[in-house]
C-alpha positions as a Python dict, from the first residue, in 0.01 Angstrom:
ca = {
    (1, 'X'): (0, 0, 0),
    (2, 'X'): (315, -106, 185),
    (3, 'X'): (400, 10, 533),
    (4, 'X'): (734, 167, 442),
    (5, 'X'): (555, 440, 248),
    (6, 'X'): (377, 550, 566),
    (7, 'X'): (694, 580, 774),
    (8, 'X'): (835, 917, 862),
    (9, 'X'): (1148, 1013, 672),
    (10, 'X'): (1425, 1226, 812),
    (11, 'X'): (1472, 1569, 661),
    (12, 'X'): (1707, 1579, 365),
    (13, 'X'): (1983, 1830, 421),
    (14, 'X'): (2182, 1974, 135),
    (15, 'X'): (2558, 1928, 155),
    (16, 'X'): (2758, 2247, 182),
    (17, 'X'): (2978, 2302, -125),
    (18, 'X'): (3343, 2193, -109),
    (19, 'X'): (3570, 2483, -24),
    (20, 'X'): (3899, 2327, 89),
    (21, 'X'): (4088, 2010, -6),
    (22, 'X'): (4371, 1833, 177),
    (23, 'X'): (4567, 1536, 44),
    (24, 'X'): (4744, 1325, 306),
    (25, 'X'): (5112, 1250, 256),
    (26, 'X'): (5360, 1016, 423),
    (27, 'X'): (5356, 1062, 799),
    (28, 'X'): (5030, 1256, 813),
    (29, 'X'): (4843, 962, 969),
    (30, 'X'): (5081, 953, 1268),
    (31, 'X'): (5078, 1332, 1308),
    (32, 'X'): (4696, 1340, 1294),
    (33, 'X'): (4678, 1053, 1545),
    (34, 'X'): (4914, 1235, 1782),
    (35, 'X'): (4718, 1560, 1752),
    (36, 'X'): (4392, 1372, 1808),
    (37, 'X'): (4524, 1207, 2125),
    (38, 'X'): (4651, 1534, 2269),
    (39, 'X'): (4345, 1736, 2166),
    (40, 'X'): (4086, 1476, 2269),
    (41, 'X'): (4153, 1550, 2634),
    (42, 'X'): (3980, 1853, 2772),
    (43, 'X'): (4168, 2112, 2974),
    (44, 'X'): (3970, 1998, 3279),
    (45, 'X'): (4116, 1646, 3240),
    (46, 'X'): (4470, 1788, 3222),
    (47, 'X'): (4410, 1990, 3541),
    (48, 'X'): (4279, 1682, 3724),
    (49, 'X'): (4577, 1478, 3604),
    (50, 'X'): (4815, 1752, 3721),
    (51, 'X'): (4651, 1767, 4065),
    (52, 'X'): (4671, 1387, 4100),
    (53, 'X'): (5038, 1386, 3997),
    (54, 'X'): (5135, 1665, 4240),
    (55, 'X'): (4928, 1517, 4526),
    (56, 'X'): (5078, 1173, 4469),
    (57, 'X'): (5428, 1316, 4455),
    (58, 'X'): (5374, 1506, 4780),
    (59, 'X'): (5234, 1195, 4948),
    (60, 'X'): (5522, 984, 4818),
    (61, 'X'): (5774, 1226, 4972),
    (62, 'X'): (5669, 1095, 5313),
    (63, 'X'): (5834, 770, 5206),
    (64, 'X'): (6159, 952, 5135),
    (65, 'X'): (6349, 983, 4810),
    (66, 'X'): (6289, 617, 4720),
    (67, 'X'): (5913, 666, 4755),
    (68, 'X'): (5921, 978, 4537),
    (69, 'X'): (6133, 808, 4269),
    (70, 'X'): (5907, 503, 4264),
    (71, 'X'): (5598, 730, 4234),
    (72, 'X'): (5753, 925, 3947),
    (73, 'X'): (5860, 604, 3771),
    (74, 'X'): (5518, 445, 3821),
    (75, 'X'): (5337, 751, 3686),
    (76, 'X'): (5573, 772, 3387),
    (77, 'X'): (5502, 408, 3302),
    (78, 'X'): (5125, 456, 3347),
    (79, 'X'): (5122, 769, 3126),
    (80, 'X'): (5332, 593, 2859),
    (81, 'X'): (5087, 301, 2854),
    (82, 'X'): (4784, 533, 2835),
    (83, 'X'): (4937, 748, 2559),
    (84, 'X'): (5065, 443, 2369),
    (85, 'X'): (4729, 265, 2372),
    (86, 'X'): (4548, 583, 2266),
    (87, 'X'): (4799, 631, 1980),
    (88, 'X'): (4747, 271, 1867),
    (89, 'X'): (4369, 317, 1874),
    (90, 'X'): (4378, 644, 1676),
    (91, 'X'): (4627, 500, 1425),
    (92, 'X'): (4395, 203, 1371),
    (93, 'X'): (4096, 435, 1321),
    (94, 'X'): (4285, 670, 1089),
    (95, 'X'): (4455, 401, 875),
    (96, 'X'): (4167, 373, 623),
    (97, 'X'): (4121, 752, 592),
    (98, 'X'): (4460, 921, 639),
    (99, 'X'): (4685, 704, 421),
    (100, 'X'): (4922, 879, 181),
    (101, 'X'): (4710, 1015, -105),
    (102, 'X'): (4379, 1017, 88),
    (103, 'X'): (4169, 1321, -3),
    (104, 'X'): (3976, 1514, 262),
    (105, 'X'): (3747, 1809, 197),
    (106, 'X'): (3553, 2066, 394),
    (107, 'X'): (3264, 2286, 297),
    (108, 'X'): (3089, 2567, 479),
    (109, 'X'): (2722, 2638, 425),
    (110, 'X'): (2486, 2886, 589),
    (111, 'X'): (2375, 2641, 862),
    (112, 'X'): (2635, 2364, 871),
    (113, 'X'): (2984, 2253, 788),
    (114, 'X'): (3079, 1937, 601),
    (115, 'X'): (3392, 1726, 656),
    (116, 'X'): (3447, 1442, 409),
    (117, 'X'): (3722, 1181, 403),
    (118, 'X'): (3753, 859, 199),
    (119, 'X'): (3504, 673, 424),
    (120, 'X'): (3257, 921, 566),
    (121, 'X'): (3091, 1256, 522),
    (122, 'X'): (3012, 1437, 846),
    (123, 'X'): (2768, 1727, 860),
    (124, 'X'): (2795, 1944, 1172),
    (125, 'X'): (2523, 2202, 1233),
    (126, 'X'): (2668, 2526, 1363),
    (127, 'X'): (2412, 2518, 1644),
    (128, 'X'): (2577, 2195, 1769),
    (129, 'X'): (2928, 2344, 1783),
    (130, 'X'): (3051, 2398, 2138),
    (131, 'X'): (3400, 2526, 2054),
    (132, 'X'): (3660, 2544, 1781),
    (133, 'X'): (4025, 2528, 1882),
    (134, 'X'): (4253, 2635, 1598),
    (135, 'X'): (4622, 2555, 1629),
    (136, 'X'): (4903, 2593, 1378),
    (137, 'X'): (4865, 2247, 1224),
    (138, 'X'): (4525, 2118, 1340),
    (139, 'X'): (4178, 2240, 1424),
    (140, 'X'): (3962, 2068, 1685),
    (141, 'X'): (3585, 2097, 1670),
    (142, 'X'): (3391, 2009, 1985),
    (143, 'X'): (3017, 1957, 1958),
    (144, 'X'): (2746, 1940, 2221),
    (145, 'X'): (2647, 1589, 2111),
    (146, 'X'): (2985, 1417, 2121),
    (147, 'X'): (3241, 1358, 2393),
    (148, 'X'): (3515, 1295, 2137),
    (149, 'X'): (3610, 1605, 1935),
    (150, 'X'): (3683, 1607, 1563),
    (151, 'X'): (4044, 1697, 1477),
    (152, 'X'): (4127, 1795, 1120),
    (153, 'X'): (4431, 1945, 946),
    (154, 'X'): (4436, 2326, 960),
    (155, 'X'): (4450, 2339, 578),
    (156, 'X'): (4084, 2229, 581),
    (157, 'X'): (3984, 2511, 815),
    (158, 'X'): (4190, 2820, 719),
    (159, 'X'): (4155, 3158, 894),
    (160, 'X'): (3884, 3288, 656),
    (161, 'X'): (3673, 2977, 732),
    (162, 'X'): (3732, 3029, 1104),
    (163, 'X'): (3614, 3390, 1075),
    (164, 'X'): (3303, 3282, 883),
    (165, 'X'): (3215, 3012, 1137),
    (166, 'X'): (3286, 3238, 1436),
    (167, 'X'): (3057, 3507, 1291),
    (168, 'X'): (2789, 3245, 1227),
    (169, 'X'): (2828, 3106, 1581),
    (170, 'X'): (2803, 3452, 1737),
    (171, 'X'): (2476, 3500, 1547),
    (172, 'X'): (2340, 3171, 1685),
    (173, 'X'): (2461, 3213, 2047),
}
């Protein structure tokens, strides 16, 4: 008898059925990258950034108008570099999955949701969901296990799916 037969195997989870399909078109990769960059920051990070900007501006006013202008210019350059590098990173990550014609699907089961794109299939247990932020064009799913949220087109998570998941989450919580 070989040793691999004695090893523990992870539980096999059934995939939820496919409910919604989205096909990427020209420009969707850039729009999804932009939404991912903006939505990957938590509101707490935006508050901290705002406090730092205001505090720095107030401190720079002690150096007069020139100090304030140099602070504003420096912060604008720093924010442009941060946003630009994040956009480049997300575009690189999304290139193999959000090209024009790429097919994404979602499915909603009794205990989990499935998100599939051309490279991966992600199963998210409802018990792991921390929050769902639905916007007009994109939905962001934050889980307890990941620092980086999942951002998907809103077509994959329409209002009836949001209602179903919210009811399921309220039953878990």
